[in-house]
Coordinates of C-alpha atoms and ligand atoms in Angstrom, one line a residue:
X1 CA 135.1 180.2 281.2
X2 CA 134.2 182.3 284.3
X3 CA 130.5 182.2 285.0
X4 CA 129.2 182.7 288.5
X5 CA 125.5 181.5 289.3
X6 CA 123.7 183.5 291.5
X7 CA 121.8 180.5 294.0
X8 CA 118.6 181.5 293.0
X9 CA 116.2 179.0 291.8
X10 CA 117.1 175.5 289.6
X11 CA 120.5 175.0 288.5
X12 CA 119.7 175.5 285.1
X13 CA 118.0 178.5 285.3
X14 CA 121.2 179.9 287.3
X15 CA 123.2 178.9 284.4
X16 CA 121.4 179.8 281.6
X17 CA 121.4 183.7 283.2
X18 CA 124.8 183.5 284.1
X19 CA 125.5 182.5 280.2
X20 CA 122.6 185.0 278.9
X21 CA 124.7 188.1 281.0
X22 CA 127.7 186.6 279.3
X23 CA 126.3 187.4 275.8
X24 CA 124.6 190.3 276.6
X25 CA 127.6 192.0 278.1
X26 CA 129.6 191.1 275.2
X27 CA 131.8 188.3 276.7
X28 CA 130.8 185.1 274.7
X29 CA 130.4 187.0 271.2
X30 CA 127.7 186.9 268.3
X31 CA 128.4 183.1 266.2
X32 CA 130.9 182.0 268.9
X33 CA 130.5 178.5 270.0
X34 CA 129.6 177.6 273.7
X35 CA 132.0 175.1 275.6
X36 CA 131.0 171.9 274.7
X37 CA 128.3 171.0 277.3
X38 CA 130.4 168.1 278.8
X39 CA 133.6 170.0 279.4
X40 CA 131.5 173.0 280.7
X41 CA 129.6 170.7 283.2
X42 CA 132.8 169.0 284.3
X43 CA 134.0 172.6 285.2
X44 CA 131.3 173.7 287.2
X45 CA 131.0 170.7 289.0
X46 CA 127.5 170.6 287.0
X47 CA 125.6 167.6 285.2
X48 CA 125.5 167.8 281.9
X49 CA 121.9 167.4 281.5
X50 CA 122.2 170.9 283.3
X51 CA 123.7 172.3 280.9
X52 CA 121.9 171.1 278.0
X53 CA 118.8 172.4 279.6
X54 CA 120.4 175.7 280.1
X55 CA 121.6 175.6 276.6
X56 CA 117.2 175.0 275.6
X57 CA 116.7 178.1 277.3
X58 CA 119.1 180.1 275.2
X59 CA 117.9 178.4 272.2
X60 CA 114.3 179.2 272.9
X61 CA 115.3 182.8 273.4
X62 CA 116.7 183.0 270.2
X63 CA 120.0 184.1 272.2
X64 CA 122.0 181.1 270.7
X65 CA 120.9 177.9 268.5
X66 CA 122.6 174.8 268.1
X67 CA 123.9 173.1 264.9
X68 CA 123.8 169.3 265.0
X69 CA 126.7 167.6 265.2
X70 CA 128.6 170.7 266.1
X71 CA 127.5 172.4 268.7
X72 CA 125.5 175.2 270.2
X73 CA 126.3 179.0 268.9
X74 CA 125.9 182.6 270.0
X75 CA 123.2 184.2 267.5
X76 CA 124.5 186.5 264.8
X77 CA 122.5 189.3 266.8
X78 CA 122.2 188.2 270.0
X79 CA 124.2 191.3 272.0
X80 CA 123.3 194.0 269.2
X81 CA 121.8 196.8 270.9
X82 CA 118.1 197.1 270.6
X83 CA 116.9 200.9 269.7
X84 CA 116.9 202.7 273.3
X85 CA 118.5 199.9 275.3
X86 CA 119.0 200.8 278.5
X87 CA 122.3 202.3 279.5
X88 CA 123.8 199.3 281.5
X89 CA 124.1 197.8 277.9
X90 CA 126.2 200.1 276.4
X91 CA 130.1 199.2 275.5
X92 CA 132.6 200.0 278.7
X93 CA 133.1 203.1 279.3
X94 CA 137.0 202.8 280.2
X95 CA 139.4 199.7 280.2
X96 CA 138.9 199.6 283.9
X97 CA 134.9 198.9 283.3
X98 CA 136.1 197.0 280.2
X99 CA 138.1 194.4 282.2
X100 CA 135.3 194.1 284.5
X101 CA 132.9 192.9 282.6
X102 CA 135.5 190.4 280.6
X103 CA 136.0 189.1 284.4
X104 CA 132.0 189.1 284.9
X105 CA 130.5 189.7 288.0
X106 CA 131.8 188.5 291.8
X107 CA 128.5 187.1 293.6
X108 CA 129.2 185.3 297.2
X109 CA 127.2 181.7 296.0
X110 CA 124.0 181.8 298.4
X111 CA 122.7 178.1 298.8
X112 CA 120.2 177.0 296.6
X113 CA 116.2 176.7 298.3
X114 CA 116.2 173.5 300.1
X115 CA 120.3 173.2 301.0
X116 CA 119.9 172.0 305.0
X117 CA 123.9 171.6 305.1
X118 CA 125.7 173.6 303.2
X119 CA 129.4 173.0 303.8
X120 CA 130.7 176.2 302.3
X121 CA 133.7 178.1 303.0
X122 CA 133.5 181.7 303.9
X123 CA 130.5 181.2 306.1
X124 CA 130.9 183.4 309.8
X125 CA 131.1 181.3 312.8
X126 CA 127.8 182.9 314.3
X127 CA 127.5 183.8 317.8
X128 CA 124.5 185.7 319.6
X129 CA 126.4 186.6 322.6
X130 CA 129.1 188.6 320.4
X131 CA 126.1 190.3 318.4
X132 CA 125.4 191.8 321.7
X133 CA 128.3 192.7 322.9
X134 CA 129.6 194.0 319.6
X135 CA 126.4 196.3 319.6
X136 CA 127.1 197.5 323.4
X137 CA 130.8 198.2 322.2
X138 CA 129.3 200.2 319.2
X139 CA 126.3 202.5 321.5
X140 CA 129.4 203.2 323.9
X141 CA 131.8 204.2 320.8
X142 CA 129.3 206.3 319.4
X143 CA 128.9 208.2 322.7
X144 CA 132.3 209.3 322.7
X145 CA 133.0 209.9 318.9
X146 CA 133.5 213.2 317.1
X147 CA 131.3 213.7 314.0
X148 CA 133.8 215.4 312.1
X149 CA 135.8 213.4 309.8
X150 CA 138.7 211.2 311.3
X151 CA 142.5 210.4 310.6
X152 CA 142.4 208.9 307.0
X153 CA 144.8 206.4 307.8
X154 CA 142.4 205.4 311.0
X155 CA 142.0 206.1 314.4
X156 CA 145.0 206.2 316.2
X157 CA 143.7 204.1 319.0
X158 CA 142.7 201.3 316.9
X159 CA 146.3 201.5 315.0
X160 CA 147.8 201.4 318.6
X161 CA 145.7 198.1 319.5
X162 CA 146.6 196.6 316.7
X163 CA 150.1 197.2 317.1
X164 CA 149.6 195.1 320.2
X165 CA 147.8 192.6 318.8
X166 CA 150.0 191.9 316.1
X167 CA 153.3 191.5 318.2
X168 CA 151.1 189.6 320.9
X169 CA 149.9 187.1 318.0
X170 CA 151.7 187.5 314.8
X171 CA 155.3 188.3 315.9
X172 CA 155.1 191.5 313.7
X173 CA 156.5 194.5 315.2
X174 CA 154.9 197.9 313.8
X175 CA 154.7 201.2 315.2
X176 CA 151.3 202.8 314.7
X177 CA 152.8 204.7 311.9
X178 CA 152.9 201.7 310.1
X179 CA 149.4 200.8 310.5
X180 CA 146.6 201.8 308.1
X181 CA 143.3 200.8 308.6
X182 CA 141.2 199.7 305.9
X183 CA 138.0 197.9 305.2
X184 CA 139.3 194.5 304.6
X185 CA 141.7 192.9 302.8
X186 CA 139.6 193.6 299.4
X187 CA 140.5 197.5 299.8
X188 CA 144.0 196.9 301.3
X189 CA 144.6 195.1 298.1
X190 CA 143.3 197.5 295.9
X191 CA 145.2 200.5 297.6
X192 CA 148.4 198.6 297.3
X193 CA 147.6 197.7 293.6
X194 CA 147.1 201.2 292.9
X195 CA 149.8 202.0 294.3
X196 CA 152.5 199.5 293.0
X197 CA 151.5 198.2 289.8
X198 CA 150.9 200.4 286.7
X199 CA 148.3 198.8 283.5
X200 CA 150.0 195.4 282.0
X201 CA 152.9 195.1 285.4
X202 CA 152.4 191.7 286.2
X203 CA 151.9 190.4 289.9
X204 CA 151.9 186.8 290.6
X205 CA 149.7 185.1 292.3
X206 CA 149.3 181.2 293.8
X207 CA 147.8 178.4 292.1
X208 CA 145.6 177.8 293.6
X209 CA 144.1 181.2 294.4
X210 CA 141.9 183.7 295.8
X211 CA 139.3 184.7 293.2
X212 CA 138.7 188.0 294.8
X213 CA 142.3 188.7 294.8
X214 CA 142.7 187.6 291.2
X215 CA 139.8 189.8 289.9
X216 CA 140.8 193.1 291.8
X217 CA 144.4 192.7 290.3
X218 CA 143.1 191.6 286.6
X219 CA 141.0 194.5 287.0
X220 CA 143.4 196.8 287.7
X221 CA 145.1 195.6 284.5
X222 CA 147.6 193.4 285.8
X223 CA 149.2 190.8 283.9
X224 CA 149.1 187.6 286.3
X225 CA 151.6 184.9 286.6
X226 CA 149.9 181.8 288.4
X227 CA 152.9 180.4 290.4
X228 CA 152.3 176.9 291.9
X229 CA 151.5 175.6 295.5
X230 CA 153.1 172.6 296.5
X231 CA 153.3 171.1 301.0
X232 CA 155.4 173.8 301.3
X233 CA 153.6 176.7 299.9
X234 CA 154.3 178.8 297.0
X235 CA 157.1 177.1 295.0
X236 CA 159.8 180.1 295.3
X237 CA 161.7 177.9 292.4
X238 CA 158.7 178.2 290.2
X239 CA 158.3 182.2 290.6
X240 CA 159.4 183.7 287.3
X241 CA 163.2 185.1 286.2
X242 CA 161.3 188.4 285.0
X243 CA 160.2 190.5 288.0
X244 CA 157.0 191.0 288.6
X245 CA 156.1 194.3 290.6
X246 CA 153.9 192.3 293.1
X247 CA 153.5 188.9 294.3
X248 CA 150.5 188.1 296.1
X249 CA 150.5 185.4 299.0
X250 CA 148.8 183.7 302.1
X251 CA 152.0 182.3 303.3
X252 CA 150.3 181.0 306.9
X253 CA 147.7 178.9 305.4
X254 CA 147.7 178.9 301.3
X255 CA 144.3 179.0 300.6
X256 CA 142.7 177.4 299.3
X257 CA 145.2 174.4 299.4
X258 CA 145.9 174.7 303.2
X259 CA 149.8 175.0 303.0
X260 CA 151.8 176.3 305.6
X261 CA 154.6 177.9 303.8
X262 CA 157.9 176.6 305.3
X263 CA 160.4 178.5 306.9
X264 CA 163.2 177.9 304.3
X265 CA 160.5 179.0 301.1
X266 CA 159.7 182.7 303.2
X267 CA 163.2 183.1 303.2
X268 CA 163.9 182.2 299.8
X269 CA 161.0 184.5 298.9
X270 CA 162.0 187.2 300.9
X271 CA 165.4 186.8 299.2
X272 CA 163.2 187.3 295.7
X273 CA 161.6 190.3 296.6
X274 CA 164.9 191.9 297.7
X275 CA 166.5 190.7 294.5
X276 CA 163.6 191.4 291.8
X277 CA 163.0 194.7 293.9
X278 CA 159.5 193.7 293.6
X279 CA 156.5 194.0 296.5
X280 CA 155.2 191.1 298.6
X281 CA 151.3 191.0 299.5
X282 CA 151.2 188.6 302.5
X283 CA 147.2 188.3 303.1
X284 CA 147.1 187.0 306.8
X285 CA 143.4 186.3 306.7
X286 CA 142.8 183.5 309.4
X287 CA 145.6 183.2 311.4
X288 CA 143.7 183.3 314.3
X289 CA 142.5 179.8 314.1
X290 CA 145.0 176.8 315.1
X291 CA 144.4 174.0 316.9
X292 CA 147.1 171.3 317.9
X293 CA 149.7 173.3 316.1
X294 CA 151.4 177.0 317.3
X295 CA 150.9 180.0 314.7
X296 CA 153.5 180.5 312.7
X297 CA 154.9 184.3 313.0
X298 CA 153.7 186.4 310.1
X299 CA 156.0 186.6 307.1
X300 CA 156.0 190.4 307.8
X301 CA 157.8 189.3 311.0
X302 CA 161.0 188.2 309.0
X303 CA 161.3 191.3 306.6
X304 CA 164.8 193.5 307.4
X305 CA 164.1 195.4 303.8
X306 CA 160.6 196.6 303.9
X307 CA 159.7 194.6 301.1
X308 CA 156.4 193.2 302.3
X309 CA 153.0 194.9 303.0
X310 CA 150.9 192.7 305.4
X311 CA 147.0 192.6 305.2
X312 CA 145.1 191.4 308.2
X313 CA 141.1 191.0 308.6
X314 CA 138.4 191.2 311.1
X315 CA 136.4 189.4 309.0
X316 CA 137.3 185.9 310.1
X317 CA 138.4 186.6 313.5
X318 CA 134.8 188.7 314.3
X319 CA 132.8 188.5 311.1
X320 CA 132.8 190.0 307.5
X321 CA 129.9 192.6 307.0
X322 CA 132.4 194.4 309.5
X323 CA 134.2 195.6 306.5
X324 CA 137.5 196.1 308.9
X325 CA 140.9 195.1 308.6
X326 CA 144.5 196.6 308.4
X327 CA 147.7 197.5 306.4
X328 CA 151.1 197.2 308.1
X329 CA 153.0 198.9 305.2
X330 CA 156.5 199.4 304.6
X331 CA 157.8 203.1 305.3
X332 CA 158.1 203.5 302.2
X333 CA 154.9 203.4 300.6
X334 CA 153.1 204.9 303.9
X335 CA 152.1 208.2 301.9
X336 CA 151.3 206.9 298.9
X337 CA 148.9 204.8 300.8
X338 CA 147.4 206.6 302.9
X339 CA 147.0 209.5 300.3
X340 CA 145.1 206.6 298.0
X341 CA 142.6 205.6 301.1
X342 CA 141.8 209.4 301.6
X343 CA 140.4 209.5 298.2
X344 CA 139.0 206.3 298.4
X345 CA 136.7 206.7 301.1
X346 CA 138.1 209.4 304.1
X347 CA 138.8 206.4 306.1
X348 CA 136.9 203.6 307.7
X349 CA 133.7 205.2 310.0
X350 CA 135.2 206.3 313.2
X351 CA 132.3 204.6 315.4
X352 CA 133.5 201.0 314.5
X353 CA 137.5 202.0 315.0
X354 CA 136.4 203.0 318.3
X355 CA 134.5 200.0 319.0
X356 CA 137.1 198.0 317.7
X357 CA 140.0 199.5 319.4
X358 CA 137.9 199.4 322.9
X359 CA 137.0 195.8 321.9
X360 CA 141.0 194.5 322.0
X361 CA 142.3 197.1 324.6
X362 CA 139.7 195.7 326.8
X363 CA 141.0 192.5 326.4
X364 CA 137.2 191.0 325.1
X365 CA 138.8 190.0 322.1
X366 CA 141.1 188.3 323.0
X367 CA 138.6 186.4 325.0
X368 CA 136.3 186.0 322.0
X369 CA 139.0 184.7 320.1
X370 CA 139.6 181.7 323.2
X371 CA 135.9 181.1 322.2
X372 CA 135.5 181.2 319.0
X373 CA 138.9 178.6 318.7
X374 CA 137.5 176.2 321.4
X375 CA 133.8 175.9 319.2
X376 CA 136.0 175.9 315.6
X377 CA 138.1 173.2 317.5
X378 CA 134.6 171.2 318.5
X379 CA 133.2 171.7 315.0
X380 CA 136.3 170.7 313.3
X381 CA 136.7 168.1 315.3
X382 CA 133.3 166.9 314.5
X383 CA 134.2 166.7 310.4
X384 CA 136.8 165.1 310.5
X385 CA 135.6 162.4 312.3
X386 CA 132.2 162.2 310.5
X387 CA 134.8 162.3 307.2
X388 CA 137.0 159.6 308.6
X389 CA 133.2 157.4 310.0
X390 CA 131.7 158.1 306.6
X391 CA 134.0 158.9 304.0
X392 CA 137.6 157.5 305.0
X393 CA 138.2 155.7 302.3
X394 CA 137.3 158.0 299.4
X395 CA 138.2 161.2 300.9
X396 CA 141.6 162.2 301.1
X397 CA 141.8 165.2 303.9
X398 CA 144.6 167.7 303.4
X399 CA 143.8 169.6 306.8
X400 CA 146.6 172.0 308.0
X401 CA 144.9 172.3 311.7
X402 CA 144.1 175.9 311.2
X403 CA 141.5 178.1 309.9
X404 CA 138.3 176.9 309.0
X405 CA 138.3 174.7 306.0
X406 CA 139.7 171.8 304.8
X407 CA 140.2 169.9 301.6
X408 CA 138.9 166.4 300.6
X409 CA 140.8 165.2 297.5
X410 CA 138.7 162.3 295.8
X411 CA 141.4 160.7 294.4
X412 CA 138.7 157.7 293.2
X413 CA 137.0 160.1 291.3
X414 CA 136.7 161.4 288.2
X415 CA 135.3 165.3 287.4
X416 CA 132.1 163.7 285.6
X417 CA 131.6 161.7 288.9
X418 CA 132.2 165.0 290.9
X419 CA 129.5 166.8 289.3
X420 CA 127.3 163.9 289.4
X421 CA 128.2 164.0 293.5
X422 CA 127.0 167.6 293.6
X423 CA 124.4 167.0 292.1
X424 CA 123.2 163.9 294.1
X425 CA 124.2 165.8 297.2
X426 CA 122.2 168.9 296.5
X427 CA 119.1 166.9 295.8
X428 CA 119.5 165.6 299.4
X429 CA 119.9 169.5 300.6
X430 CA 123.9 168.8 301.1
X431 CA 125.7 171.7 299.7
X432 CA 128.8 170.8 298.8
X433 CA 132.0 173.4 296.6
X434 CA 134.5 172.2 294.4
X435 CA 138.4 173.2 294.7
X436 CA 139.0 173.0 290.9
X437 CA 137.6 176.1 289.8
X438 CA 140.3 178.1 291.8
X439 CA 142.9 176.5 290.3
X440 CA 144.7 178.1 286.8
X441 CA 145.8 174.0 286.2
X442 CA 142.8 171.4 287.0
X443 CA 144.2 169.1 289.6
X444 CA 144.6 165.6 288.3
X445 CA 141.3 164.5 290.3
X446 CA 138.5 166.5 291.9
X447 CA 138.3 167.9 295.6
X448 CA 136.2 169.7 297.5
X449 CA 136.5 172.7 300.0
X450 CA 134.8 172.1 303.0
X451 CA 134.0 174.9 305.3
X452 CA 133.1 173.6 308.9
X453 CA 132.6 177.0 310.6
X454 CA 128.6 177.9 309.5
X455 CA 127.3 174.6 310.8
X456 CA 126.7 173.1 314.4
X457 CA 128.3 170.4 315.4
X458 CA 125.1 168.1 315.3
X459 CA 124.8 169.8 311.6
X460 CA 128.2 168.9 310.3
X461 CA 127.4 165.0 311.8
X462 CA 124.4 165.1 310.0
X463 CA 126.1 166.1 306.9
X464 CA 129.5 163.9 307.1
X465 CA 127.2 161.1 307.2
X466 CA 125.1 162.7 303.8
X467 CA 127.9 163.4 302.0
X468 CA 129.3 159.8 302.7
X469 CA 126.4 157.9 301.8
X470 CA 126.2 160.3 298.5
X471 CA 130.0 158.7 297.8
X472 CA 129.4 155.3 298.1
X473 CA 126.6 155.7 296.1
X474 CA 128.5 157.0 293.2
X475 CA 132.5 155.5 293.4
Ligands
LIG1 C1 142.1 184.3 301.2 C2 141.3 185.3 301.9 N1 141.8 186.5 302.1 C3 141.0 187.5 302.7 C4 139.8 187.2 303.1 C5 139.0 188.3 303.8 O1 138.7 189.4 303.0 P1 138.0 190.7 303.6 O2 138.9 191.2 304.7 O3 138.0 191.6 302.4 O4 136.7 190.3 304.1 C6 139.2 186.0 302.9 C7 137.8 185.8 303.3 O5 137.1 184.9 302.9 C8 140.0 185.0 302.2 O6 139.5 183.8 302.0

């Protein structure tokens, strides 16, 4: 079951509203039973004296009551509309808002009150000196921008930088014709859904996965086939005989799993694309970031038949309430596109393009991005060897040298013993995040995504040396 807590307050009390929206909204129905409180703790890397408190809650709400010996239920009437409920309760008002709320909502976890460490993935490498110069780069963009409404498919300027940065970095040669710019790879897969996939296509994606992907595609109606992920990336052998009209993919570093996708599986996937006439999504969302290892060239970069549309951010490389990033499409679809991103939104605001496209022609990205590698680098540095000090023997590392997670497999331990470790580690302000939940299969033991870039080095020391005390106690 998908259920999202929202970090605020006990864990408990996160659950129980996360299960009470569930009812309400319609998506755990009147007399249906809840997941059995072990399985459900087990899947949310929670205790399950969690859960049964959560469950108490419901109960004393009257939303759900529990039958002994068999479990606890939705009441009869628990999402019946009360006379003049407000209008957010009312049934979906199309499939689109229909699937939506079967998917339930997408919150970014914030760390609960009292989380000193909090090892979480996604977190921006934070950096006063670029805050500054990223708001002198906007005061000076805003002095030369027109106020009428800019090029839909983005400034040219900012296409034309990122035509050099691509070939410079990526080994993907575009014209600016190719480029559209869009705000981040959430929109740029959204425009491409809309504009390859019609209600029940079916697009495959990686197992394991990007939620966000997974829910803008299942909310466009798609019908997804989980493909696996093995050293090599997706398994091309795996992907299925029927075509699918999409296949979504993060061939230079899988994520969550890390994989670098080898050369022989693009080309065999390539190949697929060309044969199934289908479309290939290649998210390049940290390529940026290596250390001891060269990028490898975007998948884009090997395309002769304009089968793949490539999506890079700025939301790793500077940081995400940016809301920029970019579409190198196939000719093809350019029109289609574009046309989509004009009545999405008239284009990204001009004011940022221009400080953007400044910001690279300039050259200060590229200097930013020297920066930003060498303190990723130090902090990586530093969790690996607080891992290997502390945790060396429990904690399996799968670290592909790029990007800024890595995974620690716990190949000792079972899922009841990884939600007792979360739970342990929490109560010491450790916040740690389990890898299962983004997979379609459960792994055969637990592991944990571990983000390095939101914490100092001194921080991540302190918390290597948490986190292994918090195994010992527990294996
Ligand atoms: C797999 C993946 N793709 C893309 C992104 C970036 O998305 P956006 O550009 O919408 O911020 C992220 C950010 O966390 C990510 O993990």
């Amino acid at each position: 079951m998908y259920l999202e807590l929202d970090g605020r307050g006990a864990l408990y009390e996160q659950l129980a509203r996360s299960l009470k929206s569930a009812i309400v909204h319609g998506r755990i129905g009147p007399g249906k039973r809840l997941p059995a409180t072990r399985e459900l703790a087990s899947e949310l890397g929670l205790s399950r004296n969690t859960v049964l408190t959560a469950y108490e809650l419901l109960c004393d709400e009257e939303l759900a009551s529990s039958r002994p010996g068999s479990g606890t239920y939705v009441a009869p009437a628990a999402n019946t509309a009360p006379v003049g409920r407000a209008a957010e309760t009312l049934q979906p008002q199309s499939r689109y808002a229909a699937r939506l709320r079967k998917l339930g909502p997408i919150q970014l976890r914030a760390a609960p009150a009292g989380t000193r460490y909090d090892l979480q993935y996604g977190e921006p490498l934070l950096n006063p000196p670029l805050l500054s110069r990223w708001r002198s780069e906007l005061a000076n963009a805003a002095m030369r921008s027109d106020m009428r409404y800019a090029a839909a498919q983005g400034l040219p300027e900012l296409r034309q930088a990122v035509c050099g940065y691509l070939a410079r970095r990526r080994g993907v040669i575009a014209s600016a014709d190719d480029v559209i710019i869009v705000s981040g790879t959430q929109q740029a897969l959204s425009l491409v859904a809309r504009v390859v996939l019609d209600e029940g296509d079916s697009a495959v994606l990686e197992d394991p996965h990007y939620p966000l992907a997974l829910h803008a595609l299942r909310a466009h109606g798609a019908r997804i086939v989980h493909t696996p992920v093995d050293e090599d990336g997706l398994v091309t052998a795996a992907l299925p005989q029927r075509s699918p009209r999409l296949v979504f993919t993060t061939p230079s570093h899988q994520f969550p799993s890390g994989a670098v996708m080898s050369i022989q599986r693009r080309a065999q996937l390539l190949q697929y694309a060309v044969d199934h006439h289908c479309w290939i999504f290649e998210d390049d969302y940290d390529a940026e970031f290596r250390y001891e290892s060269r990028p490898i060239p975007a998948l884009r970069s090997l395309d002769t038949a304009g089968r793949v549309v490539y999506a890079g951010s700025f939301s790793k490389a500077l940081f995400p309430s940016l809301r920029l990033g970019y579409i190198v499409c196939p000719a093809s679809l350019r029109t289609d596109l574009v046309d989509t991103k004009r009545l999405d939104d008239m284009g990204c605001p001009a004011i940022e393009q221009a400080a953007m496209a400044r910001f690279i022609e300039s050259g200060r990205f590229d200097t930013h991005l020297r920066k930003a590698t060498a303190e990723l680098r130090r902090r990586r540095s530093a969790l690996l060897a607080g891992l290997q000090r502390h945790a060396g023997d429990l904690l399996w590392l799968r670290d592909s040298r790029a990007g800024m997670h890595v995974v620690g497999w716990l190949p000792k331990f079972s899922y009841e013993q990884l939600a007792q470790l979360m739970q342990l580690a929490a109560s010491r302000g450790l916040g740690l995040h389990a890898i299962h939940p983004l997979f379609k299969v459960a792994p055969p033991y637990p592991g944990l995504l571990i983000g390095f870039a939101g914490l100092s080095v001194t921080q991540i020391t302190s918390a290597t040396k948490l986190l292994g005390g918090c195994l010992r106690e527990l294996v």
